[in-house]
mmCIF file of C-alpha atoms in Angstrom:
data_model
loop_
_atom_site.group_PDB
_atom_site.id
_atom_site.type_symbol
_atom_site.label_atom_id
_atom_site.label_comp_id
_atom_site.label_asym_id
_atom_site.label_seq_id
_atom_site.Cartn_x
_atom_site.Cartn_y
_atom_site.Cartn_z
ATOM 1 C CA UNK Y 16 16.247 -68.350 -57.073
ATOM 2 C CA UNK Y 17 19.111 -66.286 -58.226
ATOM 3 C CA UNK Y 18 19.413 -63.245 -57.457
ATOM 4 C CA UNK Y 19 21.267 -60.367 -60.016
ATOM 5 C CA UNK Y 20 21.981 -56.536 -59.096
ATOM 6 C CA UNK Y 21 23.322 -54.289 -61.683
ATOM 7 C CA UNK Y 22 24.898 -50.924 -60.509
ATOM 8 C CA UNK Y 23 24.704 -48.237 -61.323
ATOM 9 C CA UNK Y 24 20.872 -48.408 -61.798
ATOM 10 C CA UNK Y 25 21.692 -45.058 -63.371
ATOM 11 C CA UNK Y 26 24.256 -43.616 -65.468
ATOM 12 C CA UNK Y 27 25.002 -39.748 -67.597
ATOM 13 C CA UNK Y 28 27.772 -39.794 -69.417
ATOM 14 C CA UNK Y 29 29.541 -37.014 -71.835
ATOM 15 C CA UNK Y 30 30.109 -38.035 -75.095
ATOM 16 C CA UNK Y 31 34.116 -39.591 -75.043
ATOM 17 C CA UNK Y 32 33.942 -40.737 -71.446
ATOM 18 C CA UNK Y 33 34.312 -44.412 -70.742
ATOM 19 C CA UNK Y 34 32.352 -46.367 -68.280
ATOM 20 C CA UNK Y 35 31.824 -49.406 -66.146
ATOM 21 C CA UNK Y 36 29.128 -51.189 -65.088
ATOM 22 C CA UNK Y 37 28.788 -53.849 -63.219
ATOM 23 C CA UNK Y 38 26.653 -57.018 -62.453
ATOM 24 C CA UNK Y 39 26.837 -59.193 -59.340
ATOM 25 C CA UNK Y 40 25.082 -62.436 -59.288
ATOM 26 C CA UNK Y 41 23.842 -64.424 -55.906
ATOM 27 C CA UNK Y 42 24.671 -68.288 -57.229
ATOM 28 C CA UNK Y 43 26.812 -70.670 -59.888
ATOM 29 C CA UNK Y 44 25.846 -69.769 -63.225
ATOM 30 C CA UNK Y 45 26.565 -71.701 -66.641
ATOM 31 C CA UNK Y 46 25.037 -68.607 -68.747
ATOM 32 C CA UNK Y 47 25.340 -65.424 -68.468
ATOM 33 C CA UNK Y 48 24.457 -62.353 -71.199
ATOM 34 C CA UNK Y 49 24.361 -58.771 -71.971
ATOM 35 C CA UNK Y 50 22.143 -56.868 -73.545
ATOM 36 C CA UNK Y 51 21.210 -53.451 -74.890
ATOM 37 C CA UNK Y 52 17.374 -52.578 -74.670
ATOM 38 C CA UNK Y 53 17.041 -50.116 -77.797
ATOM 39 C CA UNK Y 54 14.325 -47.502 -77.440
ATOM 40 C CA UNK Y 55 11.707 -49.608 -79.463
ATOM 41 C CA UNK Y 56 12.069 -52.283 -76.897
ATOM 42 C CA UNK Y 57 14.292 -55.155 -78.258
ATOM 43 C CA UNK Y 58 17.199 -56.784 -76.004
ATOM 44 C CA UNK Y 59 20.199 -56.440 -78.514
ATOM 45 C CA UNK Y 60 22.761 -59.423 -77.741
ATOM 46 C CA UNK Y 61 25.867 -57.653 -76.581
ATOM 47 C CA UNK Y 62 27.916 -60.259 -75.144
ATOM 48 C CA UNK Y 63 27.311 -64.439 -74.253
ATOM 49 C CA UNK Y 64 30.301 -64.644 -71.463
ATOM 50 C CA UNK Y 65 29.625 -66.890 -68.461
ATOM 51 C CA UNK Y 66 33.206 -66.499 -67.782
ATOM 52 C CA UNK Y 67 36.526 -65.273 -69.133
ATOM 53 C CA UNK Y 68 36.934 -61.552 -71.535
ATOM 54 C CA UNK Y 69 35.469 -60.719 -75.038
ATOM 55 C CA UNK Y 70 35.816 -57.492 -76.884
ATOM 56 C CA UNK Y 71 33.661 -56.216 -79.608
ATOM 57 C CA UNK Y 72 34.753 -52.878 -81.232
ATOM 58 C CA UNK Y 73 33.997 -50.161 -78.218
ATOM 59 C CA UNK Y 74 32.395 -52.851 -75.797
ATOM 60 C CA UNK Y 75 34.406 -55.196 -73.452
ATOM 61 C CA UNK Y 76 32.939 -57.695 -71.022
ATOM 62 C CA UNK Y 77 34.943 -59.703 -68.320
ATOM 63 C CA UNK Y 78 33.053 -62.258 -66.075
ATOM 64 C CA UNK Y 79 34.620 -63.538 -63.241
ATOM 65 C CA UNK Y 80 32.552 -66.644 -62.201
ATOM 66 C CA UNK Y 81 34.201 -67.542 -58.930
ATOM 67 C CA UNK Y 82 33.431 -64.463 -57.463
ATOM 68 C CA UNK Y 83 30.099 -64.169 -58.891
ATOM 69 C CA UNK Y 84 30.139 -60.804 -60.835
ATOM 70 C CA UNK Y 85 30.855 -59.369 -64.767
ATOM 71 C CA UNK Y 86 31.725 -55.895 -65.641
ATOM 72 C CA UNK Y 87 30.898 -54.320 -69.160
ATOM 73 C CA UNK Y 88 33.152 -51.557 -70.504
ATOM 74 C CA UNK Y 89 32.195 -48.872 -72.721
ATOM 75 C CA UNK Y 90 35.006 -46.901 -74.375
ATOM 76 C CA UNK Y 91 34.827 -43.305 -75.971
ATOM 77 C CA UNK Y 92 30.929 -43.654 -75.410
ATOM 78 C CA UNK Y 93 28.376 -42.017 -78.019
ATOM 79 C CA UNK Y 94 25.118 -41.025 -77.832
ATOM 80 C CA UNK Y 95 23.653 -44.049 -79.728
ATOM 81 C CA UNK Y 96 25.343 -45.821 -76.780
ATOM 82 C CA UNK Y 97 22.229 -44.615 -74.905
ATOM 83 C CA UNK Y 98 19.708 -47.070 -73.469
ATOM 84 C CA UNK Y 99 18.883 -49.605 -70.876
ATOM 85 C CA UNK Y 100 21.828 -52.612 -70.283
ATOM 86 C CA UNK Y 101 20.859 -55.998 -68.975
ATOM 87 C CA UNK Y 102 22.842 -58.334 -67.379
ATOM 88 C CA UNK Y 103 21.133 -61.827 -67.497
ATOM 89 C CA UNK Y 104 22.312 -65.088 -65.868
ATOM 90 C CA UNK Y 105 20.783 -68.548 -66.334
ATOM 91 C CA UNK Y 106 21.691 -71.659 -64.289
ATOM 92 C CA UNK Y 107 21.086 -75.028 -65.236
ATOM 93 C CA UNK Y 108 20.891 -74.144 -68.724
ATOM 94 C CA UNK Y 109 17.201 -73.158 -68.327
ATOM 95 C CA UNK Y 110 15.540 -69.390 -67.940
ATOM 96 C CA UNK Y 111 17.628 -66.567 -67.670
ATOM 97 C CA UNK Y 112 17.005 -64.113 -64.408
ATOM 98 C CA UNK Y 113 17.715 -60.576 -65.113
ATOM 99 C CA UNK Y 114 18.951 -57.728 -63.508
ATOM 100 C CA UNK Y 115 17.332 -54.663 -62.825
ATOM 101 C CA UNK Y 116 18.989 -52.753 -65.673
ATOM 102 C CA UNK Y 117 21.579 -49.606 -65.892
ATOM 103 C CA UNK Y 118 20.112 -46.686 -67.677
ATOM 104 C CA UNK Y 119 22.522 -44.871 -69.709
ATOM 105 C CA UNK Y 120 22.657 -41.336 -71.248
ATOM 106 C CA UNK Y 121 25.432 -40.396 -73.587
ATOM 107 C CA UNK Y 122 24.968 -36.401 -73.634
ATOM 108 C CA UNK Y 123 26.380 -34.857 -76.689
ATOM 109 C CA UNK J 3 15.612 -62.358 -91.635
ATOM 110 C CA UNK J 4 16.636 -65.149 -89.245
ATOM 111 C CA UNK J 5 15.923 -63.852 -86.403
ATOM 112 C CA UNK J 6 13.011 -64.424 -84.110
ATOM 113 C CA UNK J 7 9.732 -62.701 -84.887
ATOM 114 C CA UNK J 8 6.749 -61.641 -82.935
ATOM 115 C CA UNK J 9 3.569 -60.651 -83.863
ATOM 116 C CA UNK J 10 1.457 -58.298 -83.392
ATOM 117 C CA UNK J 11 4.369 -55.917 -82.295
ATOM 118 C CA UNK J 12 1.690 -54.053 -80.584
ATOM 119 C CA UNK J 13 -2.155 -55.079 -79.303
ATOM 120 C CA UNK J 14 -4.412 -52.734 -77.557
ATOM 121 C CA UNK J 15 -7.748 -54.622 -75.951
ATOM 122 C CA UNK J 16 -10.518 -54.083 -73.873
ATOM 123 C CA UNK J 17 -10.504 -55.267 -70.394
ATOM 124 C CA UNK J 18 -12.115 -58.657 -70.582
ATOM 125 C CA UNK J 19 -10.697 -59.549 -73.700
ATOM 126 C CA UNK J 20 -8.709 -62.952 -74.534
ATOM 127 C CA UNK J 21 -5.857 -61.533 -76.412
ATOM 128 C CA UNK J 22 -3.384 -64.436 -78.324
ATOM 129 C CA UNK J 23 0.460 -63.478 -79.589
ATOM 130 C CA UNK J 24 2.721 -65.510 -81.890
ATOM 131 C CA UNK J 25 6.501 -66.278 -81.355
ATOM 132 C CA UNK J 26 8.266 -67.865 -84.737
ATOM 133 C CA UNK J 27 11.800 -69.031 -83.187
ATOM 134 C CA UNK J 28 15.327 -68.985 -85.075
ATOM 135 C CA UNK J 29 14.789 -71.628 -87.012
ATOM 136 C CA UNK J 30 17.154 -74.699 -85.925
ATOM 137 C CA UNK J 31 16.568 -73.336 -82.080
ATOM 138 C CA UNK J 32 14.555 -76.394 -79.984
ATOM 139 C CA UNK J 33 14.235 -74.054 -76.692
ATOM 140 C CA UNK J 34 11.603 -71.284 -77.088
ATOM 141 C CA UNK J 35 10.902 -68.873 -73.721
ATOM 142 C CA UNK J 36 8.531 -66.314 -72.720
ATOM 143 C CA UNK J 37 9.311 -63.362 -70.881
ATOM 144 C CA UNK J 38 7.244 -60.535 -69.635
ATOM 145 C CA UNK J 39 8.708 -56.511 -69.155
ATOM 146 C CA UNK J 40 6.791 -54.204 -66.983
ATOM 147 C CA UNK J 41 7.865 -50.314 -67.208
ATOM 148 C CA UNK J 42 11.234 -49.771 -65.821
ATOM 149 C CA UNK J 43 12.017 -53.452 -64.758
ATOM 150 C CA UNK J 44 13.832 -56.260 -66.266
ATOM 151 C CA UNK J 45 12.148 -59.023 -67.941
ATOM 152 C CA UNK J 46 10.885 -61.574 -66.229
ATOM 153 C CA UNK J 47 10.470 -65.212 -66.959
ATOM 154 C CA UNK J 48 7.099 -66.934 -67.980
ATOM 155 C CA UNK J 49 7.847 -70.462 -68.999
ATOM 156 C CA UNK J 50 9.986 -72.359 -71.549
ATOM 157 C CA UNK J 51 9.207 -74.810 -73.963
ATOM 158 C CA UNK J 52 12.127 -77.370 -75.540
ATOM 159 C CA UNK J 53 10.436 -78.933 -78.839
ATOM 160 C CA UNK J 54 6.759 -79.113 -78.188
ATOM 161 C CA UNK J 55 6.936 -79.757 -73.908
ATOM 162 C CA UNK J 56 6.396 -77.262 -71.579
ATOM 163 C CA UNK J 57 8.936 -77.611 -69.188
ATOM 164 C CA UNK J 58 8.887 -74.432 -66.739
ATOM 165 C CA UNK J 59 5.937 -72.293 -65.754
ATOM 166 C CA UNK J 60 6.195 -69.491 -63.323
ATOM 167 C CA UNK J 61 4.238 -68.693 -60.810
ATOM 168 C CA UNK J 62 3.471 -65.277 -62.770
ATOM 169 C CA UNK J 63 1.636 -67.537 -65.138
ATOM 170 C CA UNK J 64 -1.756 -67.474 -63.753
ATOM 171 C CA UNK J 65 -4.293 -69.615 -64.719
ATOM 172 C CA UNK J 66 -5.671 -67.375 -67.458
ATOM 173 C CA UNK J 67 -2.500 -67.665 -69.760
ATOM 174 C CA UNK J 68 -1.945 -70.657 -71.317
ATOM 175 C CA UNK J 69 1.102 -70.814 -74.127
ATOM 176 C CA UNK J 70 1.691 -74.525 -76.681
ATOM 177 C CA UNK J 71 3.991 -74.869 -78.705
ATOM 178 C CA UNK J 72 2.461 -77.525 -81.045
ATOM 179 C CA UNK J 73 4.794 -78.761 -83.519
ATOM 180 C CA UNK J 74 8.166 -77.557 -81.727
ATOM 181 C CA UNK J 75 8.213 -74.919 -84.151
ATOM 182 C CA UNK J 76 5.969 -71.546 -83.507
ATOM 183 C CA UNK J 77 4.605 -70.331 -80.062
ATOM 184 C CA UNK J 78 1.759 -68.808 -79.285
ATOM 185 C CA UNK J 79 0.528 -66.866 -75.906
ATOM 186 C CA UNK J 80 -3.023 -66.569 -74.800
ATOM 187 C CA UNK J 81 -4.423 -64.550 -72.371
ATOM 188 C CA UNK J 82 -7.708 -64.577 -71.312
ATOM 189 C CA UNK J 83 -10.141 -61.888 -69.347
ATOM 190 C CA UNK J 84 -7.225 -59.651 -69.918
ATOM 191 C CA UNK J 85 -6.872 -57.331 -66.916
ATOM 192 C CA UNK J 86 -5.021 -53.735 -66.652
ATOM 193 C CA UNK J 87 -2.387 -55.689 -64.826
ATOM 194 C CA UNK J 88 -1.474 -57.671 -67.388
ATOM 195 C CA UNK J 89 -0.378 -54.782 -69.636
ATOM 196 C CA UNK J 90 3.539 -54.875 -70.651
ATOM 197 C CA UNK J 91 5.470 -55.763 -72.817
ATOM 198 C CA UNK J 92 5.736 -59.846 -73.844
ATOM 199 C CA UNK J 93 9.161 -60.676 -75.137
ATOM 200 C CA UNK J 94 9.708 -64.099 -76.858
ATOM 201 C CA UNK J 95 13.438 -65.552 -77.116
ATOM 202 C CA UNK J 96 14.844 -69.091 -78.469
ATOM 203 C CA UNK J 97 17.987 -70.976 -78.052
ATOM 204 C CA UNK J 98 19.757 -74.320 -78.871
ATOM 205 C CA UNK J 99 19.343 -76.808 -76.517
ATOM 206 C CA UNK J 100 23.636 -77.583 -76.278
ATOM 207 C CA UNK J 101 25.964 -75.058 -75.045
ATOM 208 C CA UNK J 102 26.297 -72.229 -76.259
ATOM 209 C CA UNK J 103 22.703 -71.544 -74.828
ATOM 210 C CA UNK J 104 22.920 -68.199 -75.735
ATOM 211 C CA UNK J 105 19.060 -66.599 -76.209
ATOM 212 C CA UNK J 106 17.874 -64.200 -78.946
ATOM 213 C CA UNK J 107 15.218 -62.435 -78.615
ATOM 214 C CA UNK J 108 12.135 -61.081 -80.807
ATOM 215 C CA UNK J 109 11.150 -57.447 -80.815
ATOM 216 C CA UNK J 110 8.443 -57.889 -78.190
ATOM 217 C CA UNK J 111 4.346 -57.576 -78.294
ATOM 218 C CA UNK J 112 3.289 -54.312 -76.044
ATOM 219 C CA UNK J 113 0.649 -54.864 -74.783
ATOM 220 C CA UNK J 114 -2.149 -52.101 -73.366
ATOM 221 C CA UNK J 115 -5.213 -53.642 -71.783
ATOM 222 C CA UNK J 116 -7.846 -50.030 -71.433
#
């Protein structure tokens, strides 16, 4: 099956700073998400971008499917920022495969 | 609220015990999936259903869960003889079945078998 690393697995950040993370993915995918895991559990849709850019306020995805990786971009983080980010891929239109997560900390 | 919705959002049970959770789906959303968290990993999949078919099963579906889906609309999970093993978190997500297949997912059943 696929496979999908996300790196950093962890991440402290000052409130301000801006930040990258980044998702590599082992195979052709046709879906690929990413989420924010809020403290109460629930995956928070962040961005649906199998390929190309979107922007949405402070957050900024790119996914560059012929080399088989997407990068999220956080901008002048804050602490509510904080959390676990999932990059997701699916394949066929079926199950998505996740990543192992990035744990964030926006420090105050 | 249109989004999907699980219940209960949290279920503590004996070892031994069949346990059963409910997934209600966006509404105009024919794919329905089942994932399972463990502490500090991603989720993982379980098995999908598109209208009332079960399509997918993973291997981490043993043979004491069973999920239906019988009139393409709600899900349900069962698990029976529950086991310490089996105690996570059980996230339920839907999507159209045409692109964009982008999933949304339900605040999760956390699950504690004692």
């Amino acid at each position: 099956g696929i496979q999908v690393e996300q790196s950093p697995p962890d991440l402290i950040l000052q409130e301000g700073a801006n930040s990258t993370l980044r998702c590599n993915f082992s195979d052709s995918v046709n879906n690929l998400q990413w989420f924010h895991q809020n403290p109460w559990g629930q995956l928070i849709n962040l961005f649906y971008i199998p390929s190309g850019t979107k922007q949405n306020g402070r957050l900024s995805a790119t996914t560059v499917a012929t080399e088989r990786y997407s990068l999220l971009y956080i901008s002048s983080s804050q602490t509510t920022d904080s959390g676990v980010y999932f990059c997701a891929v699916g394949a066929a239109g079926n199950k998505l495969t996740f990543g192992g997560g990035t744990r964030v900390l926006v420090k105050p | 609220d249109t989004g999907v919705s699980q219940d209960p959002r949290h279920k503590i049970t004996k070892r031994g015990q069949n346990v059963t959770f409910r997934c209600d789906p966006i509404s105009e959303h024919n794919r329905l999936y089942w994932y399972r968290q463990t502490l500090g990993q991603g989720p993982e999949f379980l098995t999908y259903f598109q209208n009332e078919a079960q399509l997918e099963k993973s291997r981490l579906l043993s043979d004491r869960f069973s999920a239906e889906r019988p009139k393409g609309s709600f899900s349900t999970l069962e698990i029976q003889r529950t086991e310490q093993g089996d105690s996570a978190m059980y996230l339920c997500a839907s999507s159209l079945d045409a692109n964009p297949r982008e999933a949304f997912f339900g605040q999760g059943t956390r699950l504690t078998v004692v």
